[in-house]
mmCIF file of N, CA and C in Angstrom:
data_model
loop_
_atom_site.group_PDB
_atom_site.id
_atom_site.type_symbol
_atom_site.label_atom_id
_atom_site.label_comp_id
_atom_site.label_asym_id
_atom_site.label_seq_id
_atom_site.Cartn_x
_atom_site.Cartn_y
_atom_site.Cartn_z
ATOM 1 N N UNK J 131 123.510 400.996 36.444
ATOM 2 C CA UNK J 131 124.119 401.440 37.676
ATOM 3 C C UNK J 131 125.473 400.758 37.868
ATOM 4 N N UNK J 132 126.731 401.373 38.291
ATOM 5 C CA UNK J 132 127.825 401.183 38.394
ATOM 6 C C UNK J 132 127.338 399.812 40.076
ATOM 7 N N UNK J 133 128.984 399.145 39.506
ATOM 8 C CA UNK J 133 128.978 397.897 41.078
ATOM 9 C C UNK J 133 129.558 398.707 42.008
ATOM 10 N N UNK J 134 129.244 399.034 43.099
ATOM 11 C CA UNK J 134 130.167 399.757 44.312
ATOM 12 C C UNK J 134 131.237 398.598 45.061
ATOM 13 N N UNK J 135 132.650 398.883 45.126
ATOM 14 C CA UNK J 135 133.425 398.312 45.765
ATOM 15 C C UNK J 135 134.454 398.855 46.158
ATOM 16 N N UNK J 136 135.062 399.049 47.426
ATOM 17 C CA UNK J 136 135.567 399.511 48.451
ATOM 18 C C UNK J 136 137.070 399.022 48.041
ATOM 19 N N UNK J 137 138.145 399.495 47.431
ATOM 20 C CA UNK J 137 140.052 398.502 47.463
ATOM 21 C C UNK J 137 140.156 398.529 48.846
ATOM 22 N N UNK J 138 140.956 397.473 48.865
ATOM 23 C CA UNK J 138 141.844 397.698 50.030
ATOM 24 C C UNK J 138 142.647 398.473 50.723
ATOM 25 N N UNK J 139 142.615 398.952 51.209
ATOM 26 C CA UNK J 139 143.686 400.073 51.850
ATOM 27 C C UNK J 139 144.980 399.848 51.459
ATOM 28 N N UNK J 140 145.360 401.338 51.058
ATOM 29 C CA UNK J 140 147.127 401.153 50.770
ATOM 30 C C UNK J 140 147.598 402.156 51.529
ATOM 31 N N UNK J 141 149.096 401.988 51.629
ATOM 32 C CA UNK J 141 150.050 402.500 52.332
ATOM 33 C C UNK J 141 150.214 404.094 51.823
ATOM 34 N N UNK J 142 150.482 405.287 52.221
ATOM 35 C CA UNK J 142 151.755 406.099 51.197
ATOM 36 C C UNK J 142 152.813 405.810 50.797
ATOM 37 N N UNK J 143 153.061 405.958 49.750
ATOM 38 C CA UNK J 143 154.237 406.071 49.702
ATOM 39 C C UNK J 143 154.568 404.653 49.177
ATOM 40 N N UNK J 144 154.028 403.660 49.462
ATOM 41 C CA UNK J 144 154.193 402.534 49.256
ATOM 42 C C UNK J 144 153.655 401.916 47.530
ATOM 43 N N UNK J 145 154.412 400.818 47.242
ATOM 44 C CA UNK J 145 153.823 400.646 46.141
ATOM 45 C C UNK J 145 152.647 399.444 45.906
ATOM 46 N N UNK J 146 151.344 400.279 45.488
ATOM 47 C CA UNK J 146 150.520 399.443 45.514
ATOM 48 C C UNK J 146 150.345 398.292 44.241
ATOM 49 N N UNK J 147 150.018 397.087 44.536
ATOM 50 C CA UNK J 147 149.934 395.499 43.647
ATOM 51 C C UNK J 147 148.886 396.427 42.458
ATOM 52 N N UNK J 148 149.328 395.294 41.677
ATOM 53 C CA UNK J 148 148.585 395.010 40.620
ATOM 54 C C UNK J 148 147.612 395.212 40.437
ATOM 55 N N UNK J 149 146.271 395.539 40.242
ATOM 56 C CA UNK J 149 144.907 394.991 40.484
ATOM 57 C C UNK J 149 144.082 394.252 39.112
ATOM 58 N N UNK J 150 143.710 393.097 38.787
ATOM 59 C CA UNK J 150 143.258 392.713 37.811
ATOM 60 C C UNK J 150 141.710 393.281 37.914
ATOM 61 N N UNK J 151 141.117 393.545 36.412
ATOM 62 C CA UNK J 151 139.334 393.457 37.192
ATOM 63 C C UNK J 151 139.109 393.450 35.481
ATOM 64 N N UNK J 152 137.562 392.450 35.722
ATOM 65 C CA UNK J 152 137.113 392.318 34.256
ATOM 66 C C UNK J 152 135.734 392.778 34.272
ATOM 67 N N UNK J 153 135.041 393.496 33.027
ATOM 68 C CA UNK J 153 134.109 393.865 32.980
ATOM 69 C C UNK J 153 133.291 392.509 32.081
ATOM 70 N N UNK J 154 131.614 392.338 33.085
ATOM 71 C CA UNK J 154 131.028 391.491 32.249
ATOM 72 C C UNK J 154 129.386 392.344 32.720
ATOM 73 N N UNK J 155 128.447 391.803 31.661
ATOM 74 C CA UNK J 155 127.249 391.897 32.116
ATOM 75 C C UNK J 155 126.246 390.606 32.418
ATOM 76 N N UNK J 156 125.760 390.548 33.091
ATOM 77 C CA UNK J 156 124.779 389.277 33.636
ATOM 78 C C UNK J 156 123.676 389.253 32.635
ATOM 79 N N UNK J 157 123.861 387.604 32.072
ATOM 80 C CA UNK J 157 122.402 387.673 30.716
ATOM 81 C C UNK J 157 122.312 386.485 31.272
ATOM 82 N N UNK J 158 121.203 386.186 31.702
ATOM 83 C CA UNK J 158 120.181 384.737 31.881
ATOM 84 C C UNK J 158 121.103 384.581 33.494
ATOM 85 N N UNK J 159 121.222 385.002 34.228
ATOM 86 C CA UNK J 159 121.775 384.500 35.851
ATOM 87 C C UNK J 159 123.765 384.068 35.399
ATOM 88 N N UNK J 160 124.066 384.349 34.093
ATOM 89 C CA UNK J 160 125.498 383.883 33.823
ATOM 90 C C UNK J 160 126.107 385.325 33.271
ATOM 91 N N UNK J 161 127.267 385.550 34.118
ATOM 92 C CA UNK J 161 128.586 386.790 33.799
ATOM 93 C C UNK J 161 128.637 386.740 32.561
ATOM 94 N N UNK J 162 128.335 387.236 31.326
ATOM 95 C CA UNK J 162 129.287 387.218 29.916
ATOM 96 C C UNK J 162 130.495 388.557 29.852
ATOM 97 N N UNK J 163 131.714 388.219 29.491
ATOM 98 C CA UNK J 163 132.218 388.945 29.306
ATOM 99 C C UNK J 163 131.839 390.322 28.367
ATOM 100 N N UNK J 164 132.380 391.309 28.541
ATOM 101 C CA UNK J 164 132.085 392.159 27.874
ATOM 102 C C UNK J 164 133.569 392.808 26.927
ATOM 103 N N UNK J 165 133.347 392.571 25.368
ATOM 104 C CA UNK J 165 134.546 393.529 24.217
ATOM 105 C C UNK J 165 134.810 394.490 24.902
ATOM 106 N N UNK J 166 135.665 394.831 25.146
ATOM 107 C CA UNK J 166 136.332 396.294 25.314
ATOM 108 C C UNK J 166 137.144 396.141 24.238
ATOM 109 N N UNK J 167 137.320 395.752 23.013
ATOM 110 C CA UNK J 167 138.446 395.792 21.747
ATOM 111 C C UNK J 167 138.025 397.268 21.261
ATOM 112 N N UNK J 168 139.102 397.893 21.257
ATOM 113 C CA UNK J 168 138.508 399.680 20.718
ATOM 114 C C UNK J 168 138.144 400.547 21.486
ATOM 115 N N UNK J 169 138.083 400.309 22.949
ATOM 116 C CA UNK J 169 137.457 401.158 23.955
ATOM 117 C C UNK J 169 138.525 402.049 25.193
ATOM 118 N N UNK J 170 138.408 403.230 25.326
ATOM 119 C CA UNK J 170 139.022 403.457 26.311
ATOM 120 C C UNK J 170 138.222 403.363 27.999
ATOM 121 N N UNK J 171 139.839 403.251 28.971
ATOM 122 C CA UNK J 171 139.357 402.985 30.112
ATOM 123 C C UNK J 171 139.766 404.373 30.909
ATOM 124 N N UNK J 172 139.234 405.306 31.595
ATOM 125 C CA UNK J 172 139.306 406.139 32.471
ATOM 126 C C UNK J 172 139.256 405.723 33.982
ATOM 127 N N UNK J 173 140.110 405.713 34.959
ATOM 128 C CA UNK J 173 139.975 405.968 36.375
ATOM 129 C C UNK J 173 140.176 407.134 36.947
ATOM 130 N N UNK J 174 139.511 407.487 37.805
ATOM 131 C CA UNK J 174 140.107 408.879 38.589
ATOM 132 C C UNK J 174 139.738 408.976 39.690
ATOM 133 N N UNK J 175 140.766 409.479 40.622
ATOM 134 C CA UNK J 175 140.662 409.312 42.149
ATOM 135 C C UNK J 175 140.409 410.391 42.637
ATOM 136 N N UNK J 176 138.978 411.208 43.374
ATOM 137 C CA UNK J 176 139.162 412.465 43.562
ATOM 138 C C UNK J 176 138.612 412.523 45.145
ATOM 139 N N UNK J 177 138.551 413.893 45.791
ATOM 140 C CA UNK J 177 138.297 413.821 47.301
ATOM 141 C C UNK J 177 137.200 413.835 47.467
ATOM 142 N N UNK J 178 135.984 414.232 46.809
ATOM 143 C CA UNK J 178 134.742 414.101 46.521
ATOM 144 C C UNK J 178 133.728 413.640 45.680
ATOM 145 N N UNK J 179 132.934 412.812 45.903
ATOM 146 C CA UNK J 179 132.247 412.270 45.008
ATOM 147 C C UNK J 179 131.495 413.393 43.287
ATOM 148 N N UNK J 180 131.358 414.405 44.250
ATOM 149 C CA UNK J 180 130.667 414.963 42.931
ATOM 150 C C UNK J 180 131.895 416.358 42.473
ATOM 151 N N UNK J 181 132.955 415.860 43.076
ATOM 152 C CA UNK J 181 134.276 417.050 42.766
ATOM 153 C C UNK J 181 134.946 416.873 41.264
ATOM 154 N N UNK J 182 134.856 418.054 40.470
ATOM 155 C CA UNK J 182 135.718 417.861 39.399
ATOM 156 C C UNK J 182 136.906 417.777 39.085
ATOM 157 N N UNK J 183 137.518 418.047 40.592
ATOM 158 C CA UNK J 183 138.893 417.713 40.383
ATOM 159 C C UNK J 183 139.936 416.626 40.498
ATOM 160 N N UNK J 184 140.344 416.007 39.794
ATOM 161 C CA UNK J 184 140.657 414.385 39.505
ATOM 162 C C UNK J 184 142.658 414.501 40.242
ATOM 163 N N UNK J 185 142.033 413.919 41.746
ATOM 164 C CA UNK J 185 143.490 413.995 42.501
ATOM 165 C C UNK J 185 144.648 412.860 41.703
ATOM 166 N N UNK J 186 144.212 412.234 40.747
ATOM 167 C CA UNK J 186 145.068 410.855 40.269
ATOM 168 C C UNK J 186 144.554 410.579 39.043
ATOM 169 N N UNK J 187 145.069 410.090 37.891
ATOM 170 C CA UNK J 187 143.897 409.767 36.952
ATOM 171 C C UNK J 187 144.700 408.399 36.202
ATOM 172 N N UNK J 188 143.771 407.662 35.736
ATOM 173 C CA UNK J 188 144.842 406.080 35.639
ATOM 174 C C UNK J 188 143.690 405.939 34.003
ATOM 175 N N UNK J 189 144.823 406.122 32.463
ATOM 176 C CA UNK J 189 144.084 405.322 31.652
ATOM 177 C C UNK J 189 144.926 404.423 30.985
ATOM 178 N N UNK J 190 144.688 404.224 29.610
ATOM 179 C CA UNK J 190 145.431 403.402 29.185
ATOM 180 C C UNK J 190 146.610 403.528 28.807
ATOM 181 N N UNK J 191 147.471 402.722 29.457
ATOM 182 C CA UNK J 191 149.159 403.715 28.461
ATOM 183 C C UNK J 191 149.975 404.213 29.908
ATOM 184 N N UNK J 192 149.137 404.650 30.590
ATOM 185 C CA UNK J 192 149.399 405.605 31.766
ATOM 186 C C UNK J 192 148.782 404.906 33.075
ATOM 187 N N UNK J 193 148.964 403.856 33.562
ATOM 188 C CA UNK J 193 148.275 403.021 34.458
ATOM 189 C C UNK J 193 147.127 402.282 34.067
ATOM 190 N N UNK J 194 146.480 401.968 33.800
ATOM 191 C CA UNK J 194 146.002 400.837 32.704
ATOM 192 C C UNK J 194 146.371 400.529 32.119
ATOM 193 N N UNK J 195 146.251 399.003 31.930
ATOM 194 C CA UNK J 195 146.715 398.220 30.646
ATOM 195 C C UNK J 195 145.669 397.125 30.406
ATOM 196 N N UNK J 196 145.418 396.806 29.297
ATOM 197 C CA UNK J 196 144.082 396.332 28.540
ATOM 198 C C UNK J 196 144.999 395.451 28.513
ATOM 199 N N UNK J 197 144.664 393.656 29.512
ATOM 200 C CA UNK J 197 145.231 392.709 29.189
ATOM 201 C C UNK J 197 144.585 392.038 28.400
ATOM 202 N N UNK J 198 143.591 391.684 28.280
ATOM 203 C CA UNK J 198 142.705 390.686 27.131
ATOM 204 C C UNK J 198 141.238 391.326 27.010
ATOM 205 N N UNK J 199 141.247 392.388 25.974
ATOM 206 C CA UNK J 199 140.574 393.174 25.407
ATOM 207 C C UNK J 199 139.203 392.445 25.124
ATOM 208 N N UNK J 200 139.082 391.265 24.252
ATOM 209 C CA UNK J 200 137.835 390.324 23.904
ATOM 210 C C UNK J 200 137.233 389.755 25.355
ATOM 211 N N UNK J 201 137.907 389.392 25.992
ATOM 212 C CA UNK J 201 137.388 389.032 27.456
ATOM 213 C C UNK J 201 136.774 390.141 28.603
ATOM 214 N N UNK J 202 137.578 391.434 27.984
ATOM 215 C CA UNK J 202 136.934 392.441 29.250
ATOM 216 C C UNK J 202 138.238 391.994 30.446
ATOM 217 N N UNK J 203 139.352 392.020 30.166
ATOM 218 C CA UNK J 203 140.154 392.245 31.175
ATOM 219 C C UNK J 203 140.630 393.162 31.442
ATOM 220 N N UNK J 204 141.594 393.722 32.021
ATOM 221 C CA UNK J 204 142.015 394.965 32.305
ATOM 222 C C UNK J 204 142.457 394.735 33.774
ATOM 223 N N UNK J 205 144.423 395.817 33.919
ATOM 224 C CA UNK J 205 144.526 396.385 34.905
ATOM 225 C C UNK J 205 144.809 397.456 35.291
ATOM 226 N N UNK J 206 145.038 397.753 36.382
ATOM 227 C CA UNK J 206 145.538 398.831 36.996
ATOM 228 C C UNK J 206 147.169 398.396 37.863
ATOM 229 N N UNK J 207 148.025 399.263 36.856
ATOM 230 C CA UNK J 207 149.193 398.940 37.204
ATOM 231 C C UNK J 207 149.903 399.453 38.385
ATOM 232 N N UNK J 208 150.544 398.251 38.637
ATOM 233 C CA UNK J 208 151.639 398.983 40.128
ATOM 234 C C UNK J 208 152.076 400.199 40.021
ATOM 235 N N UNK J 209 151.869 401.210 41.021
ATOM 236 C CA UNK J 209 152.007 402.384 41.159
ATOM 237 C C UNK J 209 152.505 403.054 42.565
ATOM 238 N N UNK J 210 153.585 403.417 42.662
ATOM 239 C CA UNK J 210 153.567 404.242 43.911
ATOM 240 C C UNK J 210 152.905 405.243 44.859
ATOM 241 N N UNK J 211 151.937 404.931 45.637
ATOM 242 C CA UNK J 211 151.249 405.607 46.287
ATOM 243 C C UNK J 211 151.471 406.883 46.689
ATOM 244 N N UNK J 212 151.881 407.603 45.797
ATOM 245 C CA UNK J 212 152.097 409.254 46.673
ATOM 246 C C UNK J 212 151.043 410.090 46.849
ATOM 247 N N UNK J 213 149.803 409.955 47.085
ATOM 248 C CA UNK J 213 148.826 410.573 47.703
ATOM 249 C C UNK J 213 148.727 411.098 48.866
ATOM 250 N N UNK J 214 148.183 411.708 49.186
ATOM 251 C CA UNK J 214 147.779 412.267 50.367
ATOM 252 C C UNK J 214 147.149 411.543 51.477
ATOM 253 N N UNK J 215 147.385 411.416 52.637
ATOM 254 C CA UNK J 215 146.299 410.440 53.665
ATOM 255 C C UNK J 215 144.856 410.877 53.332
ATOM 256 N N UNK J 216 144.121 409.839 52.423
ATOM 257 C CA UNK J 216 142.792 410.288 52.584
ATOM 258 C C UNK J 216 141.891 409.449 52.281
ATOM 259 N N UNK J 217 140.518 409.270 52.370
ATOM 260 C CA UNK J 217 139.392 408.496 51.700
ATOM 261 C C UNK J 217 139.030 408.758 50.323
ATOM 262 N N UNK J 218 139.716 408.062 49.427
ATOM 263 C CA UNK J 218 139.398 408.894 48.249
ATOM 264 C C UNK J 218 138.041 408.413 47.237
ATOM 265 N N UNK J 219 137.237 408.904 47.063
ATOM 266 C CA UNK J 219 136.271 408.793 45.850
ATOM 267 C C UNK J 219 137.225 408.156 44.819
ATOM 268 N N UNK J 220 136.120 407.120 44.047
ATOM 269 C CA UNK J 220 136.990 406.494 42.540
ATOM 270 C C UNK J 220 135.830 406.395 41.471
ATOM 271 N N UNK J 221 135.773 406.227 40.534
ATOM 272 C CA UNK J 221 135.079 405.525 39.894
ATOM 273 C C UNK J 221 135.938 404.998 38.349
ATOM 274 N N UNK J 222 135.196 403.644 37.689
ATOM 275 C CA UNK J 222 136.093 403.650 36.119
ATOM 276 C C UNK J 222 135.061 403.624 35.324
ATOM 277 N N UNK J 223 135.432 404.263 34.342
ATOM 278 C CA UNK J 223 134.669 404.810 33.559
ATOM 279 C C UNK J 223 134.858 404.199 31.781
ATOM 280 N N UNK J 224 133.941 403.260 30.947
ATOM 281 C CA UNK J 224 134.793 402.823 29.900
ATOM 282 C C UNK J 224 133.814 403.679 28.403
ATOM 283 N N UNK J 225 134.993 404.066 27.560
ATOM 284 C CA UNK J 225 134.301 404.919 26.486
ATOM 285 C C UNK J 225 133.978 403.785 25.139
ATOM 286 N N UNK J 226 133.509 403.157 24.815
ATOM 287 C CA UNK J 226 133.511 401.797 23.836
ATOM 288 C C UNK J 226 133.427 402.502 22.347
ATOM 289 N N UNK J 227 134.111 401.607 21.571
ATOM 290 C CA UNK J 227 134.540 402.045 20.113
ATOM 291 C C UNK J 227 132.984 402.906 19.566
ATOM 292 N N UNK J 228 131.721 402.272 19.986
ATOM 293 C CA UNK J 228 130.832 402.632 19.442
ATOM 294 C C UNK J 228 130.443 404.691 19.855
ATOM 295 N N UNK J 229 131.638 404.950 21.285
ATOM 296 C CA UNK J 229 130.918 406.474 21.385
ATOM 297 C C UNK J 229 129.890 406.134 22.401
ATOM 298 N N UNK J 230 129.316 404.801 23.041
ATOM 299 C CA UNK J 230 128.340 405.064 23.928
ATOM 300 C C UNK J 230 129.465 404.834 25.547
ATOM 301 N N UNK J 231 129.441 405.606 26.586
ATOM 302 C CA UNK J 231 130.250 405.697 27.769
ATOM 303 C C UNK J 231 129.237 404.828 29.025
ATOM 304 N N UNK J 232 130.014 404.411 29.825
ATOM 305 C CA UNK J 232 129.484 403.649 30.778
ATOM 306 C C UNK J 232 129.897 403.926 32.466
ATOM 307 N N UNK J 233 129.464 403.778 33.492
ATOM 308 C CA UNK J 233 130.677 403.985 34.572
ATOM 309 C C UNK J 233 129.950 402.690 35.291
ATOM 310 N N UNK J 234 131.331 401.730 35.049
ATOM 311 C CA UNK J 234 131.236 400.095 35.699
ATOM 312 C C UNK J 234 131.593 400.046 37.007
ATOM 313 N N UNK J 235 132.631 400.740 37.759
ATOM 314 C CA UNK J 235 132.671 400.515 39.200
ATOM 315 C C UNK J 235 132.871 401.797 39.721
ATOM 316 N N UNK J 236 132.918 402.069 40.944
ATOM 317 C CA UNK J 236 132.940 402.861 42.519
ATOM 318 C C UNK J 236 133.076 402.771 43.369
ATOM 319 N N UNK J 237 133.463 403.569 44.145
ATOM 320 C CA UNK J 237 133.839 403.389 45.255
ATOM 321 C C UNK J 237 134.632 404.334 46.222
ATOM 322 N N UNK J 238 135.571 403.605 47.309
ATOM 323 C CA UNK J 238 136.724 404.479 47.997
ATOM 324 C C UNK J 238 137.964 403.851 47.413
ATOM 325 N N UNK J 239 139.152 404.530 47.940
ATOM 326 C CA UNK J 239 140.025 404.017 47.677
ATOM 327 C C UNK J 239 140.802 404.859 48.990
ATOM 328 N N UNK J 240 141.051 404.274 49.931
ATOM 329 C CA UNK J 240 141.693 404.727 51.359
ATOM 330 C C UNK J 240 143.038 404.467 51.410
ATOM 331 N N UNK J 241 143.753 405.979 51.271
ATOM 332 C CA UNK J 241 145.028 406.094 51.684
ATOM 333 C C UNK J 241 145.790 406.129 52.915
ATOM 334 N N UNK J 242 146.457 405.369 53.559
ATOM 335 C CA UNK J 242 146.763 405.304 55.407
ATOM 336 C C UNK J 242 148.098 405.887 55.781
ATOM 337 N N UNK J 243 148.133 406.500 57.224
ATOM 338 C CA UNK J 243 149.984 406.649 56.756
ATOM 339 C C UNK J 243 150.711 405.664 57.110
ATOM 340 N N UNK J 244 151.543 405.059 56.973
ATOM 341 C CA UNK J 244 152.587 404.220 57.077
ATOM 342 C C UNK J 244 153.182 404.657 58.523
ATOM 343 N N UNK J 245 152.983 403.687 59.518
ATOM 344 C CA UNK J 245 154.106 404.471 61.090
ATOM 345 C C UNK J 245 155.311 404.705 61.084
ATOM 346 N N UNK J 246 156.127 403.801 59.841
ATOM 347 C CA UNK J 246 156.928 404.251 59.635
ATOM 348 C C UNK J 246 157.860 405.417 59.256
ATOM 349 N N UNK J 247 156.684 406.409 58.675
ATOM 350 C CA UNK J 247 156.291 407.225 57.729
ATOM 351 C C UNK J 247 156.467 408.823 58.924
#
């Protein structure tokens, strides 16, 4: 089962930080990192949880970047928020060299308008 976690709210329009996040699995009550060496990472931001249509899509190359592959690091790169005001469905999804697919996190990802805006 994927971890559910909620980002922080971002702006439109605005450019959202960095986000670091590492994948591990829990063996004996201790985090071990998990290889991602060889694996792709999929994100996609859509308006519905069970909707096939992917309002944003973040992999590697293209908003991801695999910072330390043996450790299970990985981010999601600064990006300008041009979305739509909305609550958006997320999940990431990792494909591992071996062909077996996983989906490690979920969640929202809430777009606000800016008053400035």
């Amino acid at each position: 089962m994927p971890k559910y976690h909620n980002f922080k709210d971002r702006y439109k329009n605005d450019t959202s930080n960095r986000i670091q996040l590492t994948v591990s699995k829990e063996i004996a009550s201790v985090d071990t990192a998990i290889d991602l060496t060889g694996s792709s990472i999929l994100m996609q931001l859509k308006k519905g949880e069970a909707s096939t249509v992917s309002i944003k899509t973040f992999e590697i190359g293209t908003g991801i970047t695999l910072t330390d592959a043996v450790n299970g690091v990985f981010s999601i790169d600064e990006f300008i928020v041009s979305l739509g005001v909305y609550n958006y469905f997320y999940d990431i999804q990792i494909t591992f060299a071996s062909g077996v697919i996983k989906t490690y996190l979920k969640g929202r990802f809430n777009v606000t308008q800016d008053t400035s805006q």
